[in-house]
CSV table of C-alpha atoms in Angstrom, one decimal:
chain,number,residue,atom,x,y,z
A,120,UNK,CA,44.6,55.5,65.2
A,121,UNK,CA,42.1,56.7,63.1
A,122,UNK,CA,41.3,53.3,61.8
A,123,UNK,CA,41.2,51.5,65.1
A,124,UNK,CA,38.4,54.2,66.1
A,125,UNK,CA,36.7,53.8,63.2
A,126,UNK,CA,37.0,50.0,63.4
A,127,UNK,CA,35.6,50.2,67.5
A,128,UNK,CA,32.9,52.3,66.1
A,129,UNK,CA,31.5,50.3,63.8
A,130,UNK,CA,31.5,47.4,66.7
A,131,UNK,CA,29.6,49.4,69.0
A,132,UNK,CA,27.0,50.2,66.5
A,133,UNK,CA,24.8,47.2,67.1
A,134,UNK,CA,25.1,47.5,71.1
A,135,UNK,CA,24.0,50.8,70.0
A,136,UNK,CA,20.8,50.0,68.1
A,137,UNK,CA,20.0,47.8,71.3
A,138,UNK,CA,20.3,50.5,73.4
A,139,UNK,CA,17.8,52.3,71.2
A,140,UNK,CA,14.4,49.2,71.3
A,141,UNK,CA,15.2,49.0,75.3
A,142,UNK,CA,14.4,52.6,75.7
A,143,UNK,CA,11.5,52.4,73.0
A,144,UNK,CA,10.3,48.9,74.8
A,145,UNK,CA,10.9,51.4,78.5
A,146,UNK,CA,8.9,54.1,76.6
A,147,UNK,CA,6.0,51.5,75.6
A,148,UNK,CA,6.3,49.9,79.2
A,149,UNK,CA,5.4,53.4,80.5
A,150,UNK,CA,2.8,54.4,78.1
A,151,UNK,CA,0.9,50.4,79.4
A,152,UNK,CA,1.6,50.0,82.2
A,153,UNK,CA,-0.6,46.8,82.4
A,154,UNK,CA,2.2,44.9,80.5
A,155,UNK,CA,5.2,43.8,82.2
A,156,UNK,CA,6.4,42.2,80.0
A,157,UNK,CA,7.6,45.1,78.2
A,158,UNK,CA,9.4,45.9,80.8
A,159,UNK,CA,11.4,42.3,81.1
A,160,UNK,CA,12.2,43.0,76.7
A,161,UNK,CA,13.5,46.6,78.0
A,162,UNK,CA,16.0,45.0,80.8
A,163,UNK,CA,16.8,41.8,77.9
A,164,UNK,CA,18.3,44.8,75.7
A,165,UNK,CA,19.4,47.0,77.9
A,166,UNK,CA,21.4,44.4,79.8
A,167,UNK,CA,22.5,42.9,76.3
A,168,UNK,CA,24.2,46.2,74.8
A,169,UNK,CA,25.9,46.6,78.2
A,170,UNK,CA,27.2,43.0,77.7
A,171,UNK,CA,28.6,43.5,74.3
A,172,UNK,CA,30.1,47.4,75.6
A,173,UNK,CA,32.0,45.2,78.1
A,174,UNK,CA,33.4,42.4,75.9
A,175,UNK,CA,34.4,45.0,73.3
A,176,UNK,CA,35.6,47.5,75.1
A,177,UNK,CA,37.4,45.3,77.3
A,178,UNK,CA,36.0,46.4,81.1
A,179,UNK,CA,36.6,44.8,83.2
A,180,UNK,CA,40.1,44.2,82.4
A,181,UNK,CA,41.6,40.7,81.8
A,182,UNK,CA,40.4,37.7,80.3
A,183,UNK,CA,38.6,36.0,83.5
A,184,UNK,CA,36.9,38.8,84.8
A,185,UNK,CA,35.7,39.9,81.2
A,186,UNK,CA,34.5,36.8,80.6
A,187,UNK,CA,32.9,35.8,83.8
A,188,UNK,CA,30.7,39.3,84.0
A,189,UNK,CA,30.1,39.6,80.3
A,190,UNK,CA,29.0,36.2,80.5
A,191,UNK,CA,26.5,37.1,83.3
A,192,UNK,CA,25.0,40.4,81.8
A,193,UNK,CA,24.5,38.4,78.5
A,194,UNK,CA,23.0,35.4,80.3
A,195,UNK,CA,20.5,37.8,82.5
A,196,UNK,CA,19.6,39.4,79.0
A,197,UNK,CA,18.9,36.3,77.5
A,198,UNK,CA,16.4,34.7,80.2
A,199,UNK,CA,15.1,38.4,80.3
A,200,UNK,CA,14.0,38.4,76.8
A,201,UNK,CA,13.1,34.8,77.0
A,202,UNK,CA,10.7,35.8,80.0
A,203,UNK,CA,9.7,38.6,78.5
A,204,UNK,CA,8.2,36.7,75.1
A,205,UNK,CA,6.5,34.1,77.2
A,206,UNK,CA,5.1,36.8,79.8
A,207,UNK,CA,3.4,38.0,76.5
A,208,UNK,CA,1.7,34.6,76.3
A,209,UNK,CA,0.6,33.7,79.8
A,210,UNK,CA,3.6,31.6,80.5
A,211,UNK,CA,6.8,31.5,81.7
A,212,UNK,CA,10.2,29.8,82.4
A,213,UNK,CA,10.4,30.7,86.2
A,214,UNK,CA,12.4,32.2,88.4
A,215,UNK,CA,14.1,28.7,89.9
A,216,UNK,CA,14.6,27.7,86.4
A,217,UNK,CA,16.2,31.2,85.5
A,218,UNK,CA,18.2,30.9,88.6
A,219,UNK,CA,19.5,27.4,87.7
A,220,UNK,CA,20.7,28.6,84.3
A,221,UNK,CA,22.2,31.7,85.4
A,222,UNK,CA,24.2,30.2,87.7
A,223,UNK,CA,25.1,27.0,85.5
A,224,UNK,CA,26.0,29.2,82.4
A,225,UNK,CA,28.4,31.8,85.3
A,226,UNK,CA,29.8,28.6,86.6
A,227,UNK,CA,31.4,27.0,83.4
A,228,UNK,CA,32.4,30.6,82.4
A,229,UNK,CA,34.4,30.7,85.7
A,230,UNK,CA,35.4,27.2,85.7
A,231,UNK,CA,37.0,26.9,82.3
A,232,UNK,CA,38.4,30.6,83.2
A,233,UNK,CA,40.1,29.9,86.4
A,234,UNK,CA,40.1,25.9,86.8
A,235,UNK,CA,40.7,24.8,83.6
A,236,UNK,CA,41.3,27.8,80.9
A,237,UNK,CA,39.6,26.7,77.5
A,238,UNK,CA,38.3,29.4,75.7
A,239,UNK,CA,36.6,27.3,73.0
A,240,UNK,CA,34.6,25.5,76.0
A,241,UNK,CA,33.2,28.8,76.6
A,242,UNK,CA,32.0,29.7,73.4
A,243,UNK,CA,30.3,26.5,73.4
A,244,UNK,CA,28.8,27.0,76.6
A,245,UNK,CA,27.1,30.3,75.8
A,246,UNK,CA,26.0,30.0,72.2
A,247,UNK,CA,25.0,26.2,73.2
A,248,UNK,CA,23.1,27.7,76.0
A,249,UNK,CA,21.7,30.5,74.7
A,250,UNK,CA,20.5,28.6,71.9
A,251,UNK,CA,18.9,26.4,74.0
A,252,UNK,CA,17.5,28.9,76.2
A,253,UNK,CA,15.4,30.8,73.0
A,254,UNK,CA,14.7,27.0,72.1
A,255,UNK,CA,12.9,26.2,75.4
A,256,UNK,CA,10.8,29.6,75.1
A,257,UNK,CA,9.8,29.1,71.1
A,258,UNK,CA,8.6,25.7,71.2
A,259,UNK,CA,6.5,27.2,74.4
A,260,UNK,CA,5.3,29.7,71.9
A,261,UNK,CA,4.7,27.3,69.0
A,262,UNK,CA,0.9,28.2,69.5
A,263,UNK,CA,1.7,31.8,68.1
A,264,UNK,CA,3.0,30.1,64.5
A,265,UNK,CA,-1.6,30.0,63.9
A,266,UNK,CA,-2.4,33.4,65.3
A,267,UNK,CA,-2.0,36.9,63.8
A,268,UNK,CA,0.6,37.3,61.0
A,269,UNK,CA,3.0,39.5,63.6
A,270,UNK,CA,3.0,36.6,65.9
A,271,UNK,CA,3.8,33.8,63.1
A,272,UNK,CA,6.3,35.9,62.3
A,273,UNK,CA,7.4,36.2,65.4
A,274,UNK,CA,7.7,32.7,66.1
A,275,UNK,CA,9.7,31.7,63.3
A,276,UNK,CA,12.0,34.4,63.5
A,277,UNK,CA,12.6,33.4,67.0
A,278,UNK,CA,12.9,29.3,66.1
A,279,UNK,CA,14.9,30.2,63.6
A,280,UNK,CA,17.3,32.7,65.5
A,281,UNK,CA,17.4,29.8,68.8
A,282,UNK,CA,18.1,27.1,66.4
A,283,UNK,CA,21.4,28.7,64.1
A,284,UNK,CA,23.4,29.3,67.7
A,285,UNK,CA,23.9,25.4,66.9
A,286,UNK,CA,25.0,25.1,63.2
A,287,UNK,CA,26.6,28.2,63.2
A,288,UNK,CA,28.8,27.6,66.4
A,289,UNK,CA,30.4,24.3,64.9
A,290,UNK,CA,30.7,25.3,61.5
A,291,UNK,CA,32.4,29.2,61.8
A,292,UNK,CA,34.8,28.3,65.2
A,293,UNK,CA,35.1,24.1,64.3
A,294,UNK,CA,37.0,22.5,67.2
A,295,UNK,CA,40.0,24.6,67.6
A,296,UNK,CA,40.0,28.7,69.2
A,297,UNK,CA,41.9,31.7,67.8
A,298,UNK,CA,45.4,31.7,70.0
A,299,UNK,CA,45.2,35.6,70.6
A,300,UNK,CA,42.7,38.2,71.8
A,301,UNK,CA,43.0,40.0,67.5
A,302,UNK,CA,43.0,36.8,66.3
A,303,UNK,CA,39.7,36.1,68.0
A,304,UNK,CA,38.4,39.5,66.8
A,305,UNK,CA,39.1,39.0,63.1
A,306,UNK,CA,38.3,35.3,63.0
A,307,UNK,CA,34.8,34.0,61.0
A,308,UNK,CA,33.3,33.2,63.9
A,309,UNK,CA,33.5,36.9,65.6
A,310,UNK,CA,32.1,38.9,62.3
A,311,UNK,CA,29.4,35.8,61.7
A,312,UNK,CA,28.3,36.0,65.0
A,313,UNK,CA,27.7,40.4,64.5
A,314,UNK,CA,26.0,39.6,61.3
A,315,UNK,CA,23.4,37.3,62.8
A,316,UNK,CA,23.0,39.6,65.9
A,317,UNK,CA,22.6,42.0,63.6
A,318,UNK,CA,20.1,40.2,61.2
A,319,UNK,CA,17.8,38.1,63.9
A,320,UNK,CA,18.7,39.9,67.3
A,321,UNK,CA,17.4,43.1,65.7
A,322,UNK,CA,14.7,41.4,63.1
A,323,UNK,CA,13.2,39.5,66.7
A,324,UNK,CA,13.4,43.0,68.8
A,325,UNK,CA,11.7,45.2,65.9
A,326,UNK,CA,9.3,42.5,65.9
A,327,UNK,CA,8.5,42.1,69.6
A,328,UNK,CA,7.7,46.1,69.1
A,329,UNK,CA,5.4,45.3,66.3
A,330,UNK,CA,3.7,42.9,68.3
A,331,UNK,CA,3.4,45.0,71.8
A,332,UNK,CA,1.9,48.1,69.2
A,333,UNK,CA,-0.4,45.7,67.8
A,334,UNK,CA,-1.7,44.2,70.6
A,335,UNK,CA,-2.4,47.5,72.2
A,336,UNK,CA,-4.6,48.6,69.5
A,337,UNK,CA,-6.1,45.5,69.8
A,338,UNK,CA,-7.1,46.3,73.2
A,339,UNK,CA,-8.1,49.8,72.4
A,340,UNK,CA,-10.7,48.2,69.5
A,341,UNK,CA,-11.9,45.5,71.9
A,342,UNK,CA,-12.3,48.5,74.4
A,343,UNK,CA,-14.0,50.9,71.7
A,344,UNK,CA,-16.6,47.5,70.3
A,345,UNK,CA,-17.1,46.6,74.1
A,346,UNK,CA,-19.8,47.3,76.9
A,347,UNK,CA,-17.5,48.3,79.3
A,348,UNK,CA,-20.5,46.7,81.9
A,349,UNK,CA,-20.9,43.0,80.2
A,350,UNK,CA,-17.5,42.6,78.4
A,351,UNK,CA,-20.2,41.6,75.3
A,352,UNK,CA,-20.2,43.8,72.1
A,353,UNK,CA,-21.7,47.1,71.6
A,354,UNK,CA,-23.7,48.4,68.5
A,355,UNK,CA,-20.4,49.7,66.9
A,356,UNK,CA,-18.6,46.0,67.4
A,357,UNK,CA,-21.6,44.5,66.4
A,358,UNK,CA,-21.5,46.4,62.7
A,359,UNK,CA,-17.5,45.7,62.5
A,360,UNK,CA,-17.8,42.1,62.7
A,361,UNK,CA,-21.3,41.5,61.0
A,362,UNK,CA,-19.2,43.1,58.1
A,363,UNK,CA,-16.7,40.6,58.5
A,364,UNK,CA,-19.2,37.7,58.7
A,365,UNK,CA,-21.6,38.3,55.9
A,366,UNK,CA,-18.3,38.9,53.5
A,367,UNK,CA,-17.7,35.1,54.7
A,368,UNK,CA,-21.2,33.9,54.1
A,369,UNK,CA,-21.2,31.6,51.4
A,370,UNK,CA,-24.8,30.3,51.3
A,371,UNK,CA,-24.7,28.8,55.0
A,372,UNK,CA,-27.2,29.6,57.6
A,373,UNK,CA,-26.8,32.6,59.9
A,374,UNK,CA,-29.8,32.8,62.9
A,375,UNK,CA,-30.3,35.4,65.3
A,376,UNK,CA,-31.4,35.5,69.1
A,377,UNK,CA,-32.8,38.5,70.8
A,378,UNK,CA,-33.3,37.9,74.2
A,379,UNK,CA,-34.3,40.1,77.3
A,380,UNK,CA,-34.5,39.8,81.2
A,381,UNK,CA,-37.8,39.5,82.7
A,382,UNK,CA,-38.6,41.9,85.3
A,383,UNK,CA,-35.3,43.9,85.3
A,384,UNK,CA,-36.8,47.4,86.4
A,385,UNK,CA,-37.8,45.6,89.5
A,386,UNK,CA,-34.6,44.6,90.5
A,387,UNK,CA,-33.0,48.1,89.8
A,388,UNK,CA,-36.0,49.7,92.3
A,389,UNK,CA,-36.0,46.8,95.3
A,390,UNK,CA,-32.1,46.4,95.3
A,391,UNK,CA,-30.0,49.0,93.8
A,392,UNK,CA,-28.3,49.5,90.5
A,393,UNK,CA,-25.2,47.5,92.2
A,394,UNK,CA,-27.8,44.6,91.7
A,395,UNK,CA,-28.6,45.0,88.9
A,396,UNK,CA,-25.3,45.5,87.4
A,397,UNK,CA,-24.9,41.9,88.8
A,398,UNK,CA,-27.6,40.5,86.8
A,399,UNK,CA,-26.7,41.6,84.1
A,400,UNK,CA,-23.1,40.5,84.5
A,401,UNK,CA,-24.1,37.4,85.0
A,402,UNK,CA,-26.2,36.4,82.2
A,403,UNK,CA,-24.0,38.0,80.1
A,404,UNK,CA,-21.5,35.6,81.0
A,405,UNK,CA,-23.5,33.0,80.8
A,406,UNK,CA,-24.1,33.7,77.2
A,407,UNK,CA,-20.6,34.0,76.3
A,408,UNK,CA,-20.2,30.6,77.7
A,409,UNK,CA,-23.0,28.9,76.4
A,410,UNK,CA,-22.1,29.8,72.4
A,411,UNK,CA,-19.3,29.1,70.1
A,412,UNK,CA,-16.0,31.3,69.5
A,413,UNK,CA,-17.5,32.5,66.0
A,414,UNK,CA,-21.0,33.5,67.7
A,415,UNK,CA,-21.2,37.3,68.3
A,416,UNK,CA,-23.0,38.0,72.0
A,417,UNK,CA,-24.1,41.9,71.5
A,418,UNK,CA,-25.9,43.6,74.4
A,419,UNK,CA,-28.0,45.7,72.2
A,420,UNK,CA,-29.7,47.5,75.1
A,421,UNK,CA,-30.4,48.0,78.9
A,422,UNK,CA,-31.1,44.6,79.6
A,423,UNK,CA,-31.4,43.2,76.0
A,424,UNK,CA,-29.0,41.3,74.5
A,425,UNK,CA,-28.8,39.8,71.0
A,426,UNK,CA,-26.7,36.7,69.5
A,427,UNK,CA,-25.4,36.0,66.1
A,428,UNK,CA,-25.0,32.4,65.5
A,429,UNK,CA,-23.4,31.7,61.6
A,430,UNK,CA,-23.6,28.3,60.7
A,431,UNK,CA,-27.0,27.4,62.7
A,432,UNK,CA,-30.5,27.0,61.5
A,433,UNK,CA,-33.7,28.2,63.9
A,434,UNK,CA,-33.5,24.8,65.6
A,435,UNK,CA,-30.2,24.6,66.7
A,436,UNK,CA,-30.6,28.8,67.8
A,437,UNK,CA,-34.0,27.3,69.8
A,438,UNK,CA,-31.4,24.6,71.1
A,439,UNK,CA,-29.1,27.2,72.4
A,440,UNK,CA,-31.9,29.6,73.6
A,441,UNK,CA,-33.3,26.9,75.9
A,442,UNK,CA,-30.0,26.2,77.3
A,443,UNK,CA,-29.5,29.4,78.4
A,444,UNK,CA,-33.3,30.2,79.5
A,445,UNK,CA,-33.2,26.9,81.5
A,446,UNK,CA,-29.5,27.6,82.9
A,447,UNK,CA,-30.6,31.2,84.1
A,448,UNK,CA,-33.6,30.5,85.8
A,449,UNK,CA,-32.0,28.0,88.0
A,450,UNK,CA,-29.4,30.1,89.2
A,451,UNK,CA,-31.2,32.4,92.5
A,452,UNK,CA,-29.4,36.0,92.9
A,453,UNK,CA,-28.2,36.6,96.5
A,454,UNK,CA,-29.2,40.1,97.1
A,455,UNK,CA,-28.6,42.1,100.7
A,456,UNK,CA,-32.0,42.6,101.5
A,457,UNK,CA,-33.1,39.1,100.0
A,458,UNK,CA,-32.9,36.2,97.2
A,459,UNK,CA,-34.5,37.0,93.5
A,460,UNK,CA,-35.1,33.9,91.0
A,461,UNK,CA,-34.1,35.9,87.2
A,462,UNK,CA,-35.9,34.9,84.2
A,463,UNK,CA,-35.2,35.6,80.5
A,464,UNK,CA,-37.7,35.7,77.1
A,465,UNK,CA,-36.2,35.1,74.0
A,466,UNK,CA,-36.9,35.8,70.3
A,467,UNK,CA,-35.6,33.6,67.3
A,468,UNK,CA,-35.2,34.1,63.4
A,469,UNK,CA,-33.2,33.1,60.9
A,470,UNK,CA,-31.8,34.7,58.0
A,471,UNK,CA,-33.8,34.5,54.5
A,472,UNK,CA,-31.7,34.5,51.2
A,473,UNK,CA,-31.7,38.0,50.5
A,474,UNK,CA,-32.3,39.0,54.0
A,475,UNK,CA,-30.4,41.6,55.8
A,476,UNK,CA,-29.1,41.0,59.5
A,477,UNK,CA,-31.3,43.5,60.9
A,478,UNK,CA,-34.6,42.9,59.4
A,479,UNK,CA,-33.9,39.3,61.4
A,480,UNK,CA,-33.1,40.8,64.1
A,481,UNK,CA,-36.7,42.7,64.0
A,482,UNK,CA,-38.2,39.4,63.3
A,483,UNK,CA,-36.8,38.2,66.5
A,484,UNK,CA,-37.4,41.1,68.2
A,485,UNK,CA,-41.0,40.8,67.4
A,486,UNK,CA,-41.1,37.2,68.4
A,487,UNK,CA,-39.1,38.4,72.2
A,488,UNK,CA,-42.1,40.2,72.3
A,489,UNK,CA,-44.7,37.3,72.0
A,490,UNK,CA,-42.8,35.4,74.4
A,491,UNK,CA,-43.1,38.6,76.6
A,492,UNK,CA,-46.7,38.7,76.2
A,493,UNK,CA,-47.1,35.3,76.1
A,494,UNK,CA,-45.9,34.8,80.6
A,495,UNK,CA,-42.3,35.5,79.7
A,496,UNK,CA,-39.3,32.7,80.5
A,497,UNK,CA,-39.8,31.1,77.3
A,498,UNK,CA,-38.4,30.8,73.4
A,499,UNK,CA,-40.4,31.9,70.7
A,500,UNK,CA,-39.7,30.4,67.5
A,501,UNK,CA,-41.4,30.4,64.1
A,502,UNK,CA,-42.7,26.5,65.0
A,503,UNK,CA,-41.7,27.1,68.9
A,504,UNK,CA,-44.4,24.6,71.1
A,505,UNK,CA,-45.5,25.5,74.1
A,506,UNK,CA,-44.6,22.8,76.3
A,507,UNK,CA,-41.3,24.3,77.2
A,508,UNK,CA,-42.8,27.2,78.3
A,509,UNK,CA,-45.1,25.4,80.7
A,510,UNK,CA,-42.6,23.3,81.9
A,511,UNK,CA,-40.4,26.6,82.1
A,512,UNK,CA,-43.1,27.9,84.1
A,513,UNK,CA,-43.8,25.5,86.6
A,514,UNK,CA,-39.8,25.1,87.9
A,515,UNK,CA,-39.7,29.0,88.1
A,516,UNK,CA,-43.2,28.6,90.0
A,517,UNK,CA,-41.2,26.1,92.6
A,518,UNK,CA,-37.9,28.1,92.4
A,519,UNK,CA,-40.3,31.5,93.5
A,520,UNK,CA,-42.1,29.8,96.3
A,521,UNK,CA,-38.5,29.2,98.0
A,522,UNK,CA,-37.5,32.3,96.9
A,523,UNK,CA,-40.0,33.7,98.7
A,524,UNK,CA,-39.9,31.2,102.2
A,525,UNK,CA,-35.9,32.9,102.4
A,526,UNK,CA,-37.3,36.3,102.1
A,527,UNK,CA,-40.2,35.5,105.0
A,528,UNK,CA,-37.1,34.1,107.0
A,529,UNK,CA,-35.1,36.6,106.6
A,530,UNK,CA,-37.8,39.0,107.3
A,531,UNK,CA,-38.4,37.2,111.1
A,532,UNK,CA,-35.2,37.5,111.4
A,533,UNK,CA,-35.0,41.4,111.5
A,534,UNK,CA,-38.3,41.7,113.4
């Protein structure tokens, strides 16, 4: 007696521990709310443990309807968990494909239960399926195996997890089933199956928590280096990463961009801080779109903004500058009370041998101020020419003029 509880509580053990990362991915779910896909990992154990409780404590009884609904809750837990990795990524399996699964992998349960009794057909069935289904979702995630070290580790634990259901199925049960319920219980197939639950079902779920921790301190930096406003980087993110990239610089060019919208105040005074928030918005973006993934877009002030470019000289920051300048000046801001043409100024330098980031940015600065002084809506290099400018003033000259015919329209209109 004593043995056999002993024996039934050693089998419950790892149901147990399943029990215990559904409530902790429940708890996380709670704490961020703004990931759901915690939520899906907290049903995939949940529903697992309870799966396992069934088969090994034999409820319901008899062999069909054990099988059948064991069958079920571990196939729901399985396309939960699946869901729930992929959720994490953007991506998904989807609902008619979880559907056609489910009831594929519940029919042959049934079907080799009632219609044609093989119990080795069902073990192939659910390890064969189950292995597929954690196939299907890894090579979806095979992006993760060049991202953070959590997610590489993540991947391959979970590659490696869908792929042994396969080997480990034909080598540990072969082609012929244990003839009795005990004999199924003690066979090499049973206790190999617990030890790899036990080694990659509870490796992959401790590192599904890792990664759900990690990426919500992610966030929380982002959030903490970010203008909450423009979505680019503060003064504090700026100093994090400019760490990070002069430790990298090896001799290579770093330039610097400091560049300001012309005529802001005005906008505040004539059409609300609403409108002005769009402004700003807005070039922002247009920043963020117009440099490279390793370029560092800072708003450095009201409407100032600044842009680290490593790997560029003063020609190719001027090349990016006028892209920008040129892009924002053509793009007129619909207003309630009318339409306003935006125009930016900006500053370039590049970074000397011994120079630090922020006497460059001053040089910049200083050279945002020339084009300020010098009509504004133009780039101000160390060899900048002045055609640009003209040309940059003569299409925001036409782009005004229209500008202003709206505004006399729409001013007729409300007399």
């Amino acid at each position: 007696m004593d043995n056999s509880i002993a024996s039934l509580a050693r089998v419950l053990i790892w149901p147990g521990i399943f029990v215990l990362f559904g409530l902790m991915f429940l708890w996380a779910w709670a704490l961020e709310r703004r990931r759901p896909y915690l939520l899906l990992l907290a049903l995939g154990c949940t529903v697992f443990a309870s799966a396992a409780a069934s088969q090994i404590l034999g409820w319901p009884s008899g062999t069909g309807p054990n099988a059948v609904f064991s069958g079920f809750l571990y196939t729901v837990a399985v396309l939960a968990t699946a869901e729930g990795m992929l959720l994490r990524s953007g991506k998904r399996l989807g609902l008619r494909l979880d559907g056609a699964i489910l009831c594929a992998v519940t029919g042959l349960l049934w079907y080799f239960c009632y219609v044609a009794p093989n119990l080795l057909a069902r073990i192939y069935v659910q390890n064969f399926g189950y292995g597929a289904i954690l196939l299907m979702a890894a090579l979806r995630l095979r992006s993760l195996r060049h991202e953070r070290l959590v997610d590489r580790l993540l991947f391959w634990t979970l590659f490696g997890f869908s792929v042994q259901f396969f080997p480990r199925t034909i080598i540990t049960i072969g082609f012929s089933a244990p003839g009795s319920l005990e004999a199924f219980r003690t066979s090499l197939f049973w206790n190999v199956l617990q030890f790899s639950l036990a080694i990659f079902g509870a490796g992959l779920a401790f590192l599904l928590l890792t990664a759900a921790l990690t990426d919500v301190m992610d966030d929380l930096r982002r959030e903490r280096d970010s203008d909450p406003l423009t979505g680019a980087l503060n003064r504090r993110g700026l100093d994090e990463r400019l760490k990070h990239l002069l430790r990298k610089r090896s001799g290579t060019s770093v330039s610097v961009i400091v560049c300001d919208i012309d005529h802001f105040k005005s906008v505040n005074d004539r059409f609300g801080h609403s409108a002005g928030d769009e402004v700003l918005r807005s070039f922002a973006q247009l920043l963020k779109v117009n440099v490279r993934s390793q370029d560092l877009v800072v708003r450095t002030g009201g409407e100032e903004f600044t842009i680290i470019l490593p790997d560029a000289d003063e020609d190719q920051a001027a090349e990016v500058a006028e892209r920008i300048r040129a892009e924002f000046q053509v793009a007129p801001f619909e207003f309630s009370s009318g339409t306003r043409v935006m125009t930016a100024s900006f500053g370039i330098a590049q970074l000397s041998a011994k120079e630090t980031v922020e006497a460059a940015m001053e040089r910049a600065d200083q050279r945002l101020y020339a084009a300020k002084a010098g009509g504004r809506n133009r780039v101000v290099g160390p060899g900048s020419s002045e055609k640009t400018a003209q040309a940059g003033s003569h299409v925001r000259s036409s782009l005004s003029i229209a500008a202003g015919g709206l505004r006399r329209e729409a001013t007729r209109g409300m007399i």
